[in-house]
Short mmCIF file of C-alpha atoms and ligand atoms in Angstrom, two decimals:
data_model
loop_
_atom_site.label_atom_id
_atom_site.label_comp_id
_atom_site.label_asym_id
_atom_site.label_seq_id
_atom_site.Cartn_x
_atom_site.Cartn_y
_atom_site.Cartn_z
CA MET A 258 3.03 29.23 35.60
CA THR A 259 1.83 27.37 38.70
CA ASN A 260 0.17 28.38 41.95
CA SER A 261 -0.91 26.17 44.87
CA SER A 262 -4.39 25.40 43.46
CA ASP A 263 -2.85 24.50 40.06
CA ALA A 264 -0.40 22.22 41.82
CA SER A 265 -3.21 20.27 43.55
CA SER A 266 -5.15 19.82 40.30
CA ASP A 267 -1.89 18.75 38.62
CA THR A 268 -1.53 16.03 41.23
CA GLY A 269 -4.96 14.72 40.26
CA THR A 270 -4.07 14.83 36.59
CA ASP A 271 -0.74 13.15 37.35
CA GLU A 272 -2.51 10.22 38.97
CA LYS A 273 -4.85 9.87 35.99
CA TYR A 274 -1.95 10.18 33.60
CA LYS A 275 0.02 7.54 35.47
CA LYS A 276 -2.90 5.10 35.41
CA ARG A 277 -3.51 5.70 31.72
CA MET A 278 0.15 5.14 30.91
CA GLN A 279 0.21 2.00 33.06
CA ARG A 280 -2.74 0.58 31.09
CA LYS A 281 -1.06 1.57 27.84
CA LYS A 282 2.18 -0.13 28.90
CA GLU A 283 0.32 -3.33 29.83
CA HIS A 284 -1.37 -3.32 26.45
CA ILE A 285 1.89 -2.71 24.55
CA ASP A 286 3.79 -5.30 26.61
CA GLN A 287 1.11 -7.86 25.82
CA LYS A 288 1.35 -7.12 22.09
CA ILE A 289 5.15 -7.40 22.24
CA ALA A 290 4.87 -10.74 24.05
CA GLU A 291 2.47 -12.01 21.37
CA ALA A 292 4.80 -11.15 18.46
CA THR A 293 7.40 -13.88 18.72
CA GLU A 294 8.01 -14.96 15.15
CA GLU A 295 11.35 -13.96 13.65
CA ARG A 296 11.45 -13.76 9.87
CA GLY A 297 11.86 -11.31 7.07
CA ILE A 298 8.67 -9.76 5.72
CA VAL A 299 7.27 -8.36 2.50
CA ILE A 300 6.32 -4.69 2.70
CA LEU A 301 4.21 -3.05 0.02
CA ILE A 302 4.15 0.75 -0.11
CA THR A 303 1.48 1.79 -2.55
CA GLY A 304 -1.10 4.52 -3.25
CA ASN A 305 -1.26 7.75 -5.20
CA GLY A 306 0.43 10.05 -2.69
CA LYS A 307 4.07 11.09 -2.52
CA GLY A 308 6.34 9.10 -0.21
CA LYS A 309 6.52 5.52 -1.48
CA SER A 310 10.10 5.34 -2.77
CA THR A 311 11.43 7.62 -0.05
CA SER A 312 9.94 5.24 2.52
CA GLY A 313 11.64 2.27 0.88
CA PHE A 314 14.97 4.07 0.76
CA GLY A 315 14.53 5.09 4.38
CA THR A 316 14.39 1.44 5.37
CA VAL A 317 17.44 0.63 3.25
CA LEU A 318 19.32 3.38 5.06
CA ARG A 319 18.12 2.08 8.43
CA CYS A 320 19.42 -1.38 7.55
CA VAL A 321 22.79 -0.16 6.28
CA GLY A 322 23.10 2.08 9.33
CA HIS A 323 23.10 -1.04 11.49
CA GLY A 324 26.00 -2.46 9.49
CA MET A 325 23.67 -4.89 7.69
CA LYS A 326 23.56 -5.38 3.94
CA ALA A 327 20.87 -4.19 1.55
CA GLY A 328 20.31 -4.12 -2.20
CA VAL A 329 18.18 -2.03 -4.55
CA ALA A 330 16.55 -2.68 -7.91
CA GLN A 331 14.86 0.30 -9.46
CA PHE A 332 12.40 -0.35 -12.25
CA ILE A 333 11.11 2.21 -14.77
CA LYS A 334 13.26 5.22 -13.87
CA GLY A 335 16.71 4.25 -15.17
CA LYS A 336 17.74 7.47 -16.83
CA TRP A 337 16.77 9.75 -14.02
CA ASP A 338 19.49 11.08 -11.78
CA CYS A 339 18.78 9.61 -8.36
CA GLY A 340 20.08 11.11 -5.12
CA GLU A 341 19.66 7.87 -3.20
CA ARG A 342 21.68 5.95 -5.77
CA ASN A 343 24.55 8.43 -5.53
CA VAL A 344 24.93 7.88 -1.81
CA LEU A 345 24.06 4.18 -1.57
CA GLU A 346 26.56 3.16 -4.23
CA LYS A 347 29.26 4.95 -2.25
CA LEU A 348 28.24 2.78 0.72
CA GLY A 349 28.65 -0.37 -1.37
CA VAL A 350 24.94 -1.09 -1.75
CA PRO A 351 24.27 -2.95 -5.03
CA PHE A 352 21.92 -0.80 -7.10
CA HIS A 353 20.42 -2.06 -10.36
CA VAL A 354 18.49 0.26 -12.65
CA MET A 355 16.71 -0.14 -15.95
CA ALA A 356 18.68 1.07 -18.93
CA THR A 357 15.65 2.90 -20.33
CA GLY A 358 13.77 5.77 -18.75
CA PHE A 359 10.03 6.05 -18.23
CA THR A 360 8.00 3.68 -20.35
CA TRP A 361 6.03 6.64 -21.63
CA ASP A 362 9.31 8.07 -22.95
CA THR A 363 10.51 4.98 -24.80
CA GLN A 364 7.05 3.93 -26.06
CA ASN A 365 8.59 0.65 -27.11
CA LYS A 366 7.33 -2.46 -25.31
CA GLU A 367 10.07 -4.72 -26.61
CA LEU A 368 12.79 -2.38 -25.39
CA ASP A 369 11.09 -1.90 -22.03
CA THR A 370 10.60 -5.64 -21.54
CA LYS A 371 14.27 -6.29 -22.32
CA ALA A 372 15.42 -3.59 -19.90
CA ALA A 373 13.08 -4.87 -17.17
CA GLN A 374 14.27 -8.42 -17.64
CA GLU A 375 17.92 -7.40 -17.38
CA VAL A 376 17.23 -5.84 -13.99
CA TRP A 377 15.07 -8.82 -13.03
CA VAL A 378 18.02 -11.21 -13.57
CA GLU A 379 20.03 -9.17 -11.04
CA THR A 380 17.01 -8.94 -8.75
CA LYS A 381 16.69 -12.73 -8.62
CA LYS A 382 20.32 -12.95 -7.50
CA MET A 383 19.62 -10.50 -4.68
CA LEU A 384 16.51 -12.45 -3.68
CA ALA A 385 18.68 -15.56 -3.34
CA ASP A 386 21.44 -13.88 -1.34
CA PRO A 387 21.18 -14.53 2.42
CA GLU A 388 23.73 -11.77 3.05
CA LEU A 389 21.13 -9.16 2.08
CA SER A 390 18.81 -8.29 4.95
CA VAL A 391 16.72 -5.82 2.95
CA VAL A 392 15.99 -5.73 -0.78
CA LEU A 393 14.14 -2.72 -2.17
CA LEU A 394 12.24 -3.31 -5.41
CA ASP A 395 11.36 0.26 -6.27
CA GLU A 396 8.47 0.69 -8.75
CA LEU A 397 8.20 -3.09 -9.18
CA THR A 398 4.39 -2.99 -9.40
CA TYR A 399 4.49 -1.48 -12.90
CA ILE A 400 6.74 -4.26 -14.18
CA ALA A 401 4.17 -6.85 -13.18
CA ARG A 402 1.23 -4.72 -14.24
CA TYR A 403 2.55 -4.04 -17.73
CA GLY A 404 3.47 -7.72 -18.11
CA TYR A 405 7.22 -7.19 -18.55
CA ILE A 406 7.75 -9.94 -15.99
CA ASP A 407 5.18 -12.54 -15.08
CA THR A 408 3.59 -11.89 -11.67
CA ASP A 409 3.81 -15.61 -10.76
CA GLU A 410 7.54 -15.58 -11.44
CA ILE A 411 8.01 -12.54 -9.21
CA VAL A 412 5.90 -14.10 -6.45
CA GLU A 413 7.88 -17.35 -6.62
CA ALA A 414 11.25 -15.59 -6.38
CA ILE A 415 10.08 -13.52 -3.41
CA ASN A 416 8.54 -16.51 -1.64
CA ASN A 417 11.75 -18.53 -2.03
CA ARG A 418 14.02 -15.83 -0.60
CA PRO A 419 16.16 -16.43 2.52
CA LYS A 420 14.07 -16.58 5.69
CA MET A 421 15.42 -13.43 7.32
CA GLN A 422 15.37 -11.25 4.20
CA THR A 423 12.85 -8.42 4.00
CA VAL A 424 11.58 -7.24 0.63
CA ILE A 425 10.07 -3.82 0.03
CA ILE A 426 7.93 -3.25 -3.04
CA THR A 427 6.86 0.23 -4.08
CA GLY A 428 4.52 1.49 -6.76
CA ARG A 429 0.87 2.09 -7.59
CA GLY A 430 -1.70 -0.44 -8.79
CA CYS A 431 -0.10 -3.59 -7.41
CA PRO A 432 -1.44 -6.77 -9.07
CA LYS A 433 -3.48 -8.93 -6.71
CA GLY A 434 -1.07 -11.89 -6.77
CA LEU A 435 1.78 -9.70 -5.59
CA GLU A 436 -0.33 -7.88 -3.03
CA ASP A 437 -1.38 -11.24 -1.55
CA ILE A 438 2.15 -12.09 -0.40
CA ALA A 439 2.70 -8.80 1.45
CA ASP A 440 2.84 -8.96 5.26
CA THR A 441 2.62 -5.19 5.62
CA ILE A 442 0.77 -2.89 3.24
CA SER A 443 0.77 0.87 3.56
CA GLU A 444 -1.19 3.06 1.21
CA VAL A 445 0.05 6.63 0.84
CA ARG A 446 -3.00 8.79 0.19
CA ASP A 447 -2.76 11.72 -2.20
CA GLU A 448 -4.38 14.49 -0.24
CA ARG A 449 -2.48 17.35 -1.83
CA HIS A 450 0.56 17.67 -4.06
CA ALA A 451 2.53 20.84 -4.79
CA TYR A 452 2.91 19.73 -8.38
CA ARG A 453 -0.79 20.35 -8.99
CA ALA A 454 -0.36 23.91 -7.72
CA GLY A 455 2.27 24.35 -10.42
CA VAL A 456 5.41 23.76 -8.32
CA LYS A 457 8.14 22.13 -10.35
CA ALA A 458 9.69 18.82 -9.19
CA GLN A 459 12.94 19.52 -7.37
CA LYS A 460 16.32 17.84 -7.11
CA GLY A 461 16.92 16.74 -3.53
CA VAL A 462 13.19 16.61 -2.84
CA ASP A 463 11.60 14.66 -5.67
CA TRP A 464 14.63 12.70 -6.87
P1 ATP B 642 8.88 9.82 -3.72
O1 ATP B 642 9.96 9.24 -4.61
O2 ATP B 642 9.00 11.28 -3.58
O3 ATP B 642 8.76 9.07 -2.42
P2 ATP B 642 6.73 8.28 -4.78
O4 ATP B 642 7.66 7.15 -4.90
O5 ATP B 642 5.63 8.14 -3.79
O6 ATP B 642 7.51 9.62 -4.51
P3 ATP B 642 6.15 8.02 -7.61
O7 ATP B 642 4.82 7.59 -8.07
O8 ATP B 642 7.25 7.05 -7.69
O9 ATP B 642 6.02 8.62 -6.13
O10 ATP B 642 6.48 9.34 -8.38
C1 ATP B 642 7.72 9.80 -8.62
C2 ATP B 642 7.75 11.31 -8.69
O11 ATP B 642 6.46 11.87 -8.81
C3 ATP B 642 8.34 11.92 -7.45
O12 ATP B 642 9.13 12.99 -7.88
C4 ATP B 642 7.19 12.42 -6.66
O13 ATP B 642 7.50 13.61 -5.97
C5 ATP B 642 6.18 12.73 -7.72
N1 ATP B 642 4.82 12.43 -7.22
C6 ATP B 642 4.45 11.50 -6.31
N2 ATP B 642 3.12 11.53 -6.08
C7 ATP B 642 2.63 12.51 -6.85
C8 ATP B 642 1.32 13.07 -7.08
N3 ATP B 642 0.27 12.61 -6.43
N4 ATP B 642 1.22 14.09 -7.97
C9 ATP B 642 2.29 14.54 -8.63
N5 ATP B 642 3.55 14.09 -8.48
C10 ATP B 642 3.72 13.08 -7.61
MG1 MG B 643 8.40 6.03 -6.39
#
């Protein structure tokens, strides 16, 4: 609702608003002008909160939505039904998963190492493929942390990837060597999780 006195105060606010937005635009334009380098980046999505893998998959979807190519390697969670996999495979996105499930299910280091290395062989091929604009390495941090694959070997393969390829790593407790090569690091903070209130993990929401 407006009356004449409101309208005059609005005009004042409008002027202020316009000035503020002008300053904001100048600031943003300057930042845009400063960012001139064109190359793929390494993104690390880590932390204890929910939203790491879904963020990685969101970027894969964004890439594929532009008609560009992406690939996925998923470490640790092989046996789990995965909604993203079901749709991405239909879209022709290569998707490599470990043949075993959670490491705490198998409780067999030899078996886990073998399964991780099988996926790693496929991962290296993706990291050498210039056709792939985005490669998601979901839960990769655990593979390095548990020593299934040497961190230096992972770092080398990522560093030698095609110039325009972006790599997304998800998972908690990233080893320092791997963290060091990330251009963008986002930590998802665990402020609250329904699971701790006794809500069961749900298909379509949690996997
Ligand atoms: P999402 O796949 O939902 O993005 P995430 O990748 O961040 O989750 P992971 O550590 O990979 O989380 O955990 C996998 C599963 O555990 C998911 O089903 C997720 O909902 C659940 N989860 C994530 N964070 C928490 C938490 N802090 N407490 C309990 N469960 C969690
Ligand atoms: Mg995850």
